[in-house]
PDB file of C-alpha atoms in Angstrom:
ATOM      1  CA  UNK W  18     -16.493  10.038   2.619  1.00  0.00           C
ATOM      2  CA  UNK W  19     -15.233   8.839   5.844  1.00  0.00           C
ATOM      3  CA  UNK W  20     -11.489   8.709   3.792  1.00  0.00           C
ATOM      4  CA  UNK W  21     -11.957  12.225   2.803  1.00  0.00           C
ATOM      5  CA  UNK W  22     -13.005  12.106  -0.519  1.00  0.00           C
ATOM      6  CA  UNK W  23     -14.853  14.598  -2.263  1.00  0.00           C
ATOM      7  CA  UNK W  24     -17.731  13.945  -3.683  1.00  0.00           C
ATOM      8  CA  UNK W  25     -16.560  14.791  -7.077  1.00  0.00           C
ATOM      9  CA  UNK W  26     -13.858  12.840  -6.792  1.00  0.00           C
ATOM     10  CA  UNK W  27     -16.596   9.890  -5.834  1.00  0.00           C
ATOM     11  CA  UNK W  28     -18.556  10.359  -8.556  1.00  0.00           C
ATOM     12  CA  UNK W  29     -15.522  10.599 -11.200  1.00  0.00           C
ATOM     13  CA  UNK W  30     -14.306   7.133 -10.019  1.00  0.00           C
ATOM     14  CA  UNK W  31     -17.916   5.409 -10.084  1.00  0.00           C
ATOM     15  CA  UNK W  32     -18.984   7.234 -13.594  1.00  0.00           C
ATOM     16  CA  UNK W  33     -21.882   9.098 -11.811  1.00  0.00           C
ATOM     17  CA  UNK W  34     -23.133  12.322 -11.339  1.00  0.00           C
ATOM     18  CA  UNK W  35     -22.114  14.538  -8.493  1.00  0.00           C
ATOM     19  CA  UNK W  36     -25.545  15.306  -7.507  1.00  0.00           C
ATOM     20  CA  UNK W  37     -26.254  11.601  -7.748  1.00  0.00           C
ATOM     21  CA  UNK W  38     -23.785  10.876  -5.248  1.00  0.00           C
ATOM     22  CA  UNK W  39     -24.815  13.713  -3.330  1.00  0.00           C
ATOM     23  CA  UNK W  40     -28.699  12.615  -2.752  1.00  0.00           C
ATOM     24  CA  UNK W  41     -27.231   8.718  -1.888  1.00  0.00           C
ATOM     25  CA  UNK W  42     -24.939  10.593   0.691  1.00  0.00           C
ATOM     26  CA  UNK W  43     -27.976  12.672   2.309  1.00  0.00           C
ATOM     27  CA  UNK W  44     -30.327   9.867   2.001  1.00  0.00           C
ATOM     28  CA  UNK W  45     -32.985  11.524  -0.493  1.00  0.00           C
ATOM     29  CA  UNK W  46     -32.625   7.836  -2.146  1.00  0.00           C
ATOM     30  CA  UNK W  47     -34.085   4.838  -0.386  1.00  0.00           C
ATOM     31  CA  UNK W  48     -33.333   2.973  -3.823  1.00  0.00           C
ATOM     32  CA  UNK W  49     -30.897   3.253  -6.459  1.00  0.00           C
ATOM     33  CA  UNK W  50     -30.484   0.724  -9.914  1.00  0.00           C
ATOM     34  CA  UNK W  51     -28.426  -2.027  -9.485  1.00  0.00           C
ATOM     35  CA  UNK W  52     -26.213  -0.800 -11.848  1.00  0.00           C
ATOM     36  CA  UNK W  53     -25.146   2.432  -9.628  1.00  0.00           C
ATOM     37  CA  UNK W  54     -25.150   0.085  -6.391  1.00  0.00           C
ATOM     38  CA  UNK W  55     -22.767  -2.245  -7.785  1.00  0.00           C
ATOM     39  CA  UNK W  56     -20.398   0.797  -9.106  1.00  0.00           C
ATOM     40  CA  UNK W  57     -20.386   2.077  -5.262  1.00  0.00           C
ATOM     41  CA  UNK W  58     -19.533  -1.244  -3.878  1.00  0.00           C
ATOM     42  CA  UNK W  59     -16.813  -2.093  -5.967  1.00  0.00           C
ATOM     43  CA  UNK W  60     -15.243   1.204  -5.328  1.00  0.00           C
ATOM     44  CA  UNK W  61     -12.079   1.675  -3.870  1.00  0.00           C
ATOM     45  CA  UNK W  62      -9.357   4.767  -2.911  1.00  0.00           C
ATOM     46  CA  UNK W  63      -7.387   3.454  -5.729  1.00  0.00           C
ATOM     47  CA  UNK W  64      -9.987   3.464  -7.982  1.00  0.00           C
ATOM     48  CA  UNK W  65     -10.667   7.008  -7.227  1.00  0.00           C
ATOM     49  CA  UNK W  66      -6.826   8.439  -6.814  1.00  0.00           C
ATOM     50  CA  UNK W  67      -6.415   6.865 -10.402  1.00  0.00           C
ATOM     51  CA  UNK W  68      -9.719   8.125 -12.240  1.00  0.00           C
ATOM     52  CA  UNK W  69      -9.597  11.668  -9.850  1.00  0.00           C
ATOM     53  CA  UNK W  70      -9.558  15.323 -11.569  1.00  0.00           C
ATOM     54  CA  UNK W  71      -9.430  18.532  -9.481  1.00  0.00           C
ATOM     55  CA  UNK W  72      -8.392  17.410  -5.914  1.00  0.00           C
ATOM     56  CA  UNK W  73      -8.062  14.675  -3.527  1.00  0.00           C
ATOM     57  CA  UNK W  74      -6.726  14.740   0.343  1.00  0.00           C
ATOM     58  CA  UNK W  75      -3.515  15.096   0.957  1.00  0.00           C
ATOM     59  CA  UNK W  76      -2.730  13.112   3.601  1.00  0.00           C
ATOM     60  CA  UNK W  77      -0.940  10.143   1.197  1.00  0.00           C
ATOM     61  CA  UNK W  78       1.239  12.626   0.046  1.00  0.00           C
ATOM     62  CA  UNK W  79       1.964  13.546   3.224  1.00  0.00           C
ATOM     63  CA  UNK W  80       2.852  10.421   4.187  1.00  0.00           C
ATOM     64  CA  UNK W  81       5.158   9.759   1.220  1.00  0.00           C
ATOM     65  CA  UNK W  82       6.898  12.891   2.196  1.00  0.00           C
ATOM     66  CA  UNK W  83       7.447  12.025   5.717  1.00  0.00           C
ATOM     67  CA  UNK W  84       8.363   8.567   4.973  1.00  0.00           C
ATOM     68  CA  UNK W  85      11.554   9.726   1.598  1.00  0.00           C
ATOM     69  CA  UNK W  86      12.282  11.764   4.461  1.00  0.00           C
ATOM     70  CA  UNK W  87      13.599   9.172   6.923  1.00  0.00           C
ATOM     71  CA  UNK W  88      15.386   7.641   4.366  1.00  0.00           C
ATOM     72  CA  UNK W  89      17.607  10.585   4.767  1.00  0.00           C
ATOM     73  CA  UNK W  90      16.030  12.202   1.350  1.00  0.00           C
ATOM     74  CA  UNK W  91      16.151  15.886   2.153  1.00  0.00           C
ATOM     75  CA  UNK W  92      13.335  18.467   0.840  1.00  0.00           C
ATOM     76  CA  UNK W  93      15.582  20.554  -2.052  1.00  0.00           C
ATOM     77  CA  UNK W  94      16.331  16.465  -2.975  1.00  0.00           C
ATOM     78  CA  UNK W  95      12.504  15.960  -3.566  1.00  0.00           C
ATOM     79  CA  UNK W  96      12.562  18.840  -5.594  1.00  0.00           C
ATOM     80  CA  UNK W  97      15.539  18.198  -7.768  1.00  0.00           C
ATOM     81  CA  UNK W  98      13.492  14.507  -8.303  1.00  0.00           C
ATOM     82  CA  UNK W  99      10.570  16.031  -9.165  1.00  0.00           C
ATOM     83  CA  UNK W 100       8.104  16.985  -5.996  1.00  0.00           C
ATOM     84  CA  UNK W 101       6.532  20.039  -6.602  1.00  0.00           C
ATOM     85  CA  UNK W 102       7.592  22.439  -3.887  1.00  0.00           C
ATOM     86  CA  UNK W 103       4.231  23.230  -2.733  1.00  0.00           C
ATOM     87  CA  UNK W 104       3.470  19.632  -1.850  1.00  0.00           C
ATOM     88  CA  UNK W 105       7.072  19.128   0.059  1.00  0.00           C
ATOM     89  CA  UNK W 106       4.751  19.855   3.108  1.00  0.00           C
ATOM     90  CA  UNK W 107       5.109  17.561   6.061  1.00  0.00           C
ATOM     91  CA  UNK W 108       2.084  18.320   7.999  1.00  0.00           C
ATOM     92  CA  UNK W 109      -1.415  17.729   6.325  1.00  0.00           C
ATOM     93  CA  UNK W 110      -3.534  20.462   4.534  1.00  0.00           C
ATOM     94  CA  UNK W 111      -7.300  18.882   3.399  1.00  0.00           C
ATOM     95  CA  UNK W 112      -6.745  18.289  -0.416  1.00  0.00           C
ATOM     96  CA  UNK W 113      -4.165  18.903  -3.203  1.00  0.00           C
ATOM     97  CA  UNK W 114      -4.495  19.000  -6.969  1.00  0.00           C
ATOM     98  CA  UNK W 115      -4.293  15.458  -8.181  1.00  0.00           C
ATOM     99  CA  UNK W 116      -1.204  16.304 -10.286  1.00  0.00           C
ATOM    100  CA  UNK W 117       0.896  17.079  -7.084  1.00  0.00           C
ATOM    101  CA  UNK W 118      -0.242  14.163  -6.130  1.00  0.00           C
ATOM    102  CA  UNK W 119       0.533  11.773  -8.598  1.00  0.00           C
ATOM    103  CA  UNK W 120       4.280  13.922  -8.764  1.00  0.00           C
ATOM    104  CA  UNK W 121       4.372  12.838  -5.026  1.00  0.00           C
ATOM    105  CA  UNK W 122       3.531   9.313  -6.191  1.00  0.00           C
ATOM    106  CA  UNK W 123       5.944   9.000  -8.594  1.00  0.00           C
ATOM    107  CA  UNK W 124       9.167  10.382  -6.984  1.00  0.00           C
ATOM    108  CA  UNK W 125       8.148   7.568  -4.050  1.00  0.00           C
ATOM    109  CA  UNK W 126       7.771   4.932  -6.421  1.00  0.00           C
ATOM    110  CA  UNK W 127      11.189   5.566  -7.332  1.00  0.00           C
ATOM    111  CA  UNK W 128      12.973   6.404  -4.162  1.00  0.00           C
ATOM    112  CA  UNK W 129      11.280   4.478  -1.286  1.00  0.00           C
ATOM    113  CA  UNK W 130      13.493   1.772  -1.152  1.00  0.00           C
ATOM    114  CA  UNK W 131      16.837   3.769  -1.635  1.00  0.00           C
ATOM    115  CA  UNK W 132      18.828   5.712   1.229  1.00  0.00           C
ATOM    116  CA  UNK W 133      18.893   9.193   0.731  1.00  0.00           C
ATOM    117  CA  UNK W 134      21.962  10.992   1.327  1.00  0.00           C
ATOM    118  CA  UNK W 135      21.460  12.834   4.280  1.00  0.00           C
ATOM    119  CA  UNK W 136      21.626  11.242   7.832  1.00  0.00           C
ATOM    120  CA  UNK W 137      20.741  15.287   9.016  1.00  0.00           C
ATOM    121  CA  UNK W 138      17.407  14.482   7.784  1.00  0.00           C
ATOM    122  CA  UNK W 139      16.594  10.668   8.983  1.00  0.00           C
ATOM    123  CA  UNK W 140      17.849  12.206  12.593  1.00  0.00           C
ATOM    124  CA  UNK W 141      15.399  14.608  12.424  1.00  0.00           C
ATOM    125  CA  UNK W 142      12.333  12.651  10.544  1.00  0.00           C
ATOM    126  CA  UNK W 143      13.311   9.560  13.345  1.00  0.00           C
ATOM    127  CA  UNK W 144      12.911  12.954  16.163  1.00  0.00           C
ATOM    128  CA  UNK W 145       9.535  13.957  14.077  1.00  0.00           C
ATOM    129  CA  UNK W 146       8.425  10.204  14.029  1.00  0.00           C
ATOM    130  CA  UNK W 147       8.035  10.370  10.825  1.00  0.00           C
ATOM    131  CA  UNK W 148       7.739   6.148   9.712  1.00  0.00           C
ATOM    132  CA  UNK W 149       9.709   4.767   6.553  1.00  0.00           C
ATOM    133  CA  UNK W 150       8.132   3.411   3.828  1.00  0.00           C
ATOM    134  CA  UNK W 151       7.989  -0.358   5.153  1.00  0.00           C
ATOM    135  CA  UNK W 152       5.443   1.437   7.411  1.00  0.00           C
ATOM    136  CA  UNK W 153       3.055   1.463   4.845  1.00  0.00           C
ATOM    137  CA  UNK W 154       0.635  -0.583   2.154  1.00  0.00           C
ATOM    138  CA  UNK W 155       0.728   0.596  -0.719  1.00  0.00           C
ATOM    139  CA  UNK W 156      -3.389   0.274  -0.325  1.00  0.00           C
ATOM    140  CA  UNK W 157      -3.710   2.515   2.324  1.00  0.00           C
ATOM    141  CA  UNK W 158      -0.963   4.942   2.461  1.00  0.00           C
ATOM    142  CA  UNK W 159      -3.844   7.381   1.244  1.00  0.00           C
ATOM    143  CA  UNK W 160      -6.392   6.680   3.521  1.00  0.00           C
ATOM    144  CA  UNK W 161      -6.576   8.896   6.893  1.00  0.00           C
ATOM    145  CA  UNK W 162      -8.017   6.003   8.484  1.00  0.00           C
ATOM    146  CA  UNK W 163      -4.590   3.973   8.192  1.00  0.00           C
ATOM    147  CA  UNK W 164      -1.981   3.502  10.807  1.00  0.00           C
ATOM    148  CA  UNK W 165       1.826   2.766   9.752  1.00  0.00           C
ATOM    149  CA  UNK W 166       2.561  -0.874  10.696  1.00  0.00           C
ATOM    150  CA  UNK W 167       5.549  -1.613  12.813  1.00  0.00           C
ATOM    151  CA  UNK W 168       6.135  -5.471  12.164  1.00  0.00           C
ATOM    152  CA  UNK W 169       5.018  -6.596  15.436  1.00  0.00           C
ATOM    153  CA  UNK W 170       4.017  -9.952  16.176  1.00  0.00           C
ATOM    154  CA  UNK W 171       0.452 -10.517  15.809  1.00  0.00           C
ATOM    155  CA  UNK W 172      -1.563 -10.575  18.322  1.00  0.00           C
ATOM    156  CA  UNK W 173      -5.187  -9.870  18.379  1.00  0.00           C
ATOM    157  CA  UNK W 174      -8.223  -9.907  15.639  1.00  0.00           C
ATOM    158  CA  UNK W 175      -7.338 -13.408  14.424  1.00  0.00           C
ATOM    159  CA  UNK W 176      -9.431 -15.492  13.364  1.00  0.00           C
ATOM    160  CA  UNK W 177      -7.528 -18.500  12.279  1.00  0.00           C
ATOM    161  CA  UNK W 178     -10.839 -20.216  10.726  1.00  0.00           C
ATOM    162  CA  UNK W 179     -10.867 -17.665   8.365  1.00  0.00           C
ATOM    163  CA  UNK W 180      -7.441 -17.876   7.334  1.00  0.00           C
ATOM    164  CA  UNK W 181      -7.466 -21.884   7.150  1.00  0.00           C
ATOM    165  CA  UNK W 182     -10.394 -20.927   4.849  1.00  0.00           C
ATOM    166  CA  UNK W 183      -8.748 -18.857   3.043  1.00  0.00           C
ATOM    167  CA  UNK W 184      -5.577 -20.976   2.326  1.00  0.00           C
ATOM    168  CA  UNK W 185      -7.656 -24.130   1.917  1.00  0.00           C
ATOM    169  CA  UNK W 186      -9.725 -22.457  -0.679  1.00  0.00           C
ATOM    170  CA  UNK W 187      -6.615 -21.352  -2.371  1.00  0.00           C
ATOM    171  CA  UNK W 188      -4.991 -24.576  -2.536  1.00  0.00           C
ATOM    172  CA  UNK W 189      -7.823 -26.173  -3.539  1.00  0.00           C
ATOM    173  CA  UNK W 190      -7.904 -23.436  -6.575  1.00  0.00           C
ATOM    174  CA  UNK W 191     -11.103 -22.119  -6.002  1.00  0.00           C
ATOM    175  CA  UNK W 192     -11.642 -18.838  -5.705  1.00  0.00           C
ATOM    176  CA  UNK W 193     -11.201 -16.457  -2.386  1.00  0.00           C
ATOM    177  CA  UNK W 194     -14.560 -16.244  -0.865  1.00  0.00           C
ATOM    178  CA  UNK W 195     -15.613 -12.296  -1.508  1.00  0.00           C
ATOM    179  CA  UNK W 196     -17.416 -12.290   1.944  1.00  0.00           C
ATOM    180  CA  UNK W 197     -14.233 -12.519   3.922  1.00  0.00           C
ATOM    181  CA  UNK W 198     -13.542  -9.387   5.378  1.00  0.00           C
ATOM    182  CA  UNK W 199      -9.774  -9.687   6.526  1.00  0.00           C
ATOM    183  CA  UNK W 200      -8.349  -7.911   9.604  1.00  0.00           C
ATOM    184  CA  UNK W 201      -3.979  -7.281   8.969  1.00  0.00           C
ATOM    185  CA  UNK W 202      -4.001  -9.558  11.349  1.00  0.00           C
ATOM    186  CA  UNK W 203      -5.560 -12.523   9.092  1.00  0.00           C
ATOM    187  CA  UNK W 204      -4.177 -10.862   6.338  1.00  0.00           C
ATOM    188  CA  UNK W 205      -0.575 -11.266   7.910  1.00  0.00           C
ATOM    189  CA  UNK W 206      -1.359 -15.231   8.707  1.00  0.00           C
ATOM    190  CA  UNK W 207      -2.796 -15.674   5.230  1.00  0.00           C
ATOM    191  CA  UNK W 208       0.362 -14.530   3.752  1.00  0.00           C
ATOM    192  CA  UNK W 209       2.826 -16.813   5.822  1.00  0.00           C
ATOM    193  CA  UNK W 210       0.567 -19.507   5.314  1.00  0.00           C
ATOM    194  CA  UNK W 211       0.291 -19.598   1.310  1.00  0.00           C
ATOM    195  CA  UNK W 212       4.038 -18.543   1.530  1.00  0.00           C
ATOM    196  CA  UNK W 213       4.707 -21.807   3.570  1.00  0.00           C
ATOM    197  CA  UNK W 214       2.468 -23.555   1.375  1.00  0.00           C
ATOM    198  CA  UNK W 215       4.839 -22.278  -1.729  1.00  0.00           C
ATOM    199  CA  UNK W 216       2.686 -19.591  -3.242  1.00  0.00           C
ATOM    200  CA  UNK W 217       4.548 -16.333  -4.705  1.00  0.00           C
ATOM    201  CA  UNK W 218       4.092 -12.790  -3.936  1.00  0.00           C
ATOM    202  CA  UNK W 219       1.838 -12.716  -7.069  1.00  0.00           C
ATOM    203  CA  UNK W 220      -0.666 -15.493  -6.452  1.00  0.00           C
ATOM    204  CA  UNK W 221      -0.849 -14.128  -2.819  1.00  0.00           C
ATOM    205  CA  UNK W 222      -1.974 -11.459  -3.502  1.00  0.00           C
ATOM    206  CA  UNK W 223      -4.466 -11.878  -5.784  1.00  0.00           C
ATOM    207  CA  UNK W 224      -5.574 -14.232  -2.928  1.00  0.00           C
ATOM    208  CA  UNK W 225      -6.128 -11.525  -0.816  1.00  0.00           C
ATOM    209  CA  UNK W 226      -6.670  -9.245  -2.667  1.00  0.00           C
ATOM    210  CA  UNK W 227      -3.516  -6.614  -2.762  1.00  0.00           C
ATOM    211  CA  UNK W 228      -0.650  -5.633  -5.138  1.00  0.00           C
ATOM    212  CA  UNK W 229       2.141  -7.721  -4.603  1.00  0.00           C
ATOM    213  CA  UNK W 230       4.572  -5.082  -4.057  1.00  0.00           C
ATOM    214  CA  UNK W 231       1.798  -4.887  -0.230  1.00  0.00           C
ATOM    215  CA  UNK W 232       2.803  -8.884  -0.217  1.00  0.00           C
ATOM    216  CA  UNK W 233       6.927  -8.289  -0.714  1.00  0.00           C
ATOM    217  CA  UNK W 234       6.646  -4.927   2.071  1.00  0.00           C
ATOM    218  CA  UNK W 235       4.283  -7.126   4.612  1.00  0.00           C
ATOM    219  CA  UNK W 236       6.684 -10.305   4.066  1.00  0.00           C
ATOM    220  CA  UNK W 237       9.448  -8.528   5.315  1.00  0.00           C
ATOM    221  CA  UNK W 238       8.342  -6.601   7.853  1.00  0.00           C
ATOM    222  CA  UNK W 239       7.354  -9.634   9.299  1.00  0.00           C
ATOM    223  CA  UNK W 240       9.744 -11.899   8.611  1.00  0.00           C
ATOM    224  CA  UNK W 241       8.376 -14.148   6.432  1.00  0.00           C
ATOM    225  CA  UNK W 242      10.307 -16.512   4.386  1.00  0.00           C
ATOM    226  CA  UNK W 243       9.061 -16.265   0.788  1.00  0.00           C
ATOM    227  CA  UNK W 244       7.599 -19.410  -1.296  1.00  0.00           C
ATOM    228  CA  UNK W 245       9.261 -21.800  -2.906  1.00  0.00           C
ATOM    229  CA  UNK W 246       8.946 -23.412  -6.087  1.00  0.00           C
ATOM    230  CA  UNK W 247       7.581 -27.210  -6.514  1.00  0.00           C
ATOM    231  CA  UNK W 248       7.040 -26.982  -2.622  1.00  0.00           C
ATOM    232  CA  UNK W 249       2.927 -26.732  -3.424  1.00  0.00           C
ATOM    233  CA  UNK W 250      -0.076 -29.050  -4.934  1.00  0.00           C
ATOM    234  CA  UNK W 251       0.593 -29.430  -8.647  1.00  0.00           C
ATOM    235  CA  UNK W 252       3.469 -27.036  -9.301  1.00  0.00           C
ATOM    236  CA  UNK W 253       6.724 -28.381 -10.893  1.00  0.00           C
ATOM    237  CA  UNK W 254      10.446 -27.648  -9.228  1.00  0.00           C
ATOM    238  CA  UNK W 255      11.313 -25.814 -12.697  1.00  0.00           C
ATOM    239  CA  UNK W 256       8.715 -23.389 -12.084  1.00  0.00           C
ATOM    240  CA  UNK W 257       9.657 -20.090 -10.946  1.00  0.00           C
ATOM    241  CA  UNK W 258       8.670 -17.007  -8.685  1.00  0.00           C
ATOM    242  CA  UNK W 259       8.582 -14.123 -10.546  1.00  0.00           C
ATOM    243  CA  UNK W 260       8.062 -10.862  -8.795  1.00  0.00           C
ATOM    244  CA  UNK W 261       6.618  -7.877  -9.980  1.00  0.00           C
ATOM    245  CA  UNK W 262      10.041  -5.971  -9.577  1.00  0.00           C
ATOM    246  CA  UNK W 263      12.600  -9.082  -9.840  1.00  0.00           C
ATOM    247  CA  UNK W 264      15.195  -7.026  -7.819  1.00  0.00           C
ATOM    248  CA  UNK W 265      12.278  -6.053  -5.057  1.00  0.00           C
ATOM    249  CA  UNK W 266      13.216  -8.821  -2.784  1.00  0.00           C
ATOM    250  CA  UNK W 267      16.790  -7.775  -2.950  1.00  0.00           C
ATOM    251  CA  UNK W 268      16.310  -3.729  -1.910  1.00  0.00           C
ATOM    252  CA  UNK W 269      13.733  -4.836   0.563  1.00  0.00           C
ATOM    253  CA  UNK W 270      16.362  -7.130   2.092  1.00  0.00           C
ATOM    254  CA  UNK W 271      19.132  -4.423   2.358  1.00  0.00           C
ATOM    255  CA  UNK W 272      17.042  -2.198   3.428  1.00  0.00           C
ATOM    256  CA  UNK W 273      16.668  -3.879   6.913  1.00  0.00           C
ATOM    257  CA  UNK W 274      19.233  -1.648   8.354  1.00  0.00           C
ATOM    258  CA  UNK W 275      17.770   1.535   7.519  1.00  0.00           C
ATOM    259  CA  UNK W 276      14.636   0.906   8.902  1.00  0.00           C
ATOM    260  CA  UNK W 277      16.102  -0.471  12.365  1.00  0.00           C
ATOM    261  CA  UNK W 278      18.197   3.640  12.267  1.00  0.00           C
ATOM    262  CA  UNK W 279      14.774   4.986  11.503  1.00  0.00           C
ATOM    263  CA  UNK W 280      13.142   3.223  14.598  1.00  0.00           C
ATOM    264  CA  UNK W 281      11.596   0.358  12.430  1.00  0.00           C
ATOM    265  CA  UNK W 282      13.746  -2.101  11.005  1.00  0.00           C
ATOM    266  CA  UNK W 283      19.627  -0.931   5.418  1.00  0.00           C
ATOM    267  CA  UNK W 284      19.359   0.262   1.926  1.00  0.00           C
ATOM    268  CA  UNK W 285      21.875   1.009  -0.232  1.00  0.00           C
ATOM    269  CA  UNK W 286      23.061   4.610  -0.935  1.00  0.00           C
ATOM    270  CA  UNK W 287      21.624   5.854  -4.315  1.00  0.00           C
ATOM    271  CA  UNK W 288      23.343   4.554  -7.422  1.00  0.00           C
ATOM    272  CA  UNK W 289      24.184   0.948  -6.396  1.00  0.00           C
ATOM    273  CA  UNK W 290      22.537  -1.723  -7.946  1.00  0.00           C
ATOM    274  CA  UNK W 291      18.800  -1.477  -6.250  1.00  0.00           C
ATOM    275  CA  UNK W 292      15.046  -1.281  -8.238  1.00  0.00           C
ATOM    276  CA  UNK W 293      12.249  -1.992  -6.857  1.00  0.00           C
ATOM    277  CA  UNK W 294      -3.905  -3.723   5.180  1.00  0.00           C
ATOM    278  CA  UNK W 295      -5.151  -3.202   4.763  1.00  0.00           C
ATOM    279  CA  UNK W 296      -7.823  -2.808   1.574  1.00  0.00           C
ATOM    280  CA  UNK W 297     -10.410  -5.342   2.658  1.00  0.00           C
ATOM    281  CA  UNK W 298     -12.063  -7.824   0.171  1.00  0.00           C
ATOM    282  CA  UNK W 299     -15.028  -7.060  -1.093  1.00  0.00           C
TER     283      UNK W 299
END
């Protein structure tokens, strides 16, 4: 509720009733089955963006806008890729139908990591601050609560006993502990220390539990060197690091200079050869 999301939208994503959801929310239920409390507390915005019907804020879309935008991606470009034009809005109305949304999605998925051809525009998103898509997790793009992330140093809500528990436990191969409740801060340190440690992108972030797409963005915008193979416990020097996009590593390198025009950290013009927090454990 506190991300926006309709109650509908709640109860799609957990398989309950409206009005269930509803009396939990106005406290006419001092008890629910287990069953119900378990479907609440494994819910998350992804959960609900990909089981939604109707509509869901708009403030991710919003975001994704803003973002193709100071990659120089201009709004009749959107719309040629497939944005509906009522959603090429760059200020944020409460909700949209979920199939702008996943539109929105899609063209983002496809362009966030390639320059658009306008420099008119990324002058004008960098005077707007609108941030590039480095800015953001992939977790919490769509949550109001997010901030964009700048790749500053870290600095404060560390706590570097849970992150040597965290990369103990994972070198150790036991599962992460579900009780951690990770700051980006420890979130950042867990990721350069399994990455030091020779873990990939993957096994990262299953660790902490993002996609690792979140691990490739947060590795660069920080700097972080990524793992290397037969460098860990156990692993052999023929294994490999396979990424979920084998090229992602690649555009998010180029893309350096871009994000340093746009006020945040290149990419390649469209058409050469590029592809391819925040969410707490719990």
């Amino acid at each position: 509720m506190d991300a926006q999301v309709p109650i509908r939208a709640i109860a799609r994503a957990s398989g309950l009733s409206g009005t269930a959801v509803a009396h939990i929310m106005g406290g006419r239920h001092e008890q629910v089955q287990r069953q119900t409390a378990a479907r609440i507390a494994s819910l998350t915005l992804n959960d609900v963006y990909a089981r939604a019907s109707g509509s869901v804020p708009s403030v991710g879309a919003v975001r994704r806008v803003q973002a193709l935008m100071a990659l120089g991606w201009r709004k009749a470009d959107l719309e040629a890729e497939g944005v509906p034009s009522g959603q090429l809005v760059t200020r944020s109305r409460d909700l949209i139908s979920i199939q702008g949304w996943r539109q929105v999605r899609d063209v983002y998925d496809r362009l966030s990591m390639t320059l658009g051809p306008s420099q008119a525009a990324r002058d004008r998103a960098a005077a707007r601050g609108y941030p590039p898509p480095l800015a953001w997790d992939d977790e919490t793009i769509d949550d109001p609560r997010a901030t964009p992330q700048h790749g500053d140093p870290v600095q404060a809500s560390l706590d570097s006993v849970v992150v040597d528990r965290l990369v103990a436990g994972v070198s150790a191969g036991t599962r992460c502990d579900t009780d951690l409740q990770l700051t980006q801060d420890e979130r950042v340190a867990a990721v350069r220390g399994l990455s030091t440690a020779g873990y990939s992108d993957r096994e990262i972030a299953e660790a902490i539990g993002v996609s690792p797409r979140t691990v490739l963005r947060l590795r660069h915008r920080q700097e972080i060197s990524a793992g290397r193979p037969g460098t860990r416990p156990g692993s052999s020097e023929r294994e490999e690091l396979i990424p979920v996009d084998p090229t992602g590593s690649q555009r998010l390198r180029r893309s350096t200079g871009l994000e340093k025009v746009a006020g945040y950290g290149t990419v390649q013009p469209r058409g050469a050869n590029v592809g391819l927090s925040a969410r707490r454990l719990s």
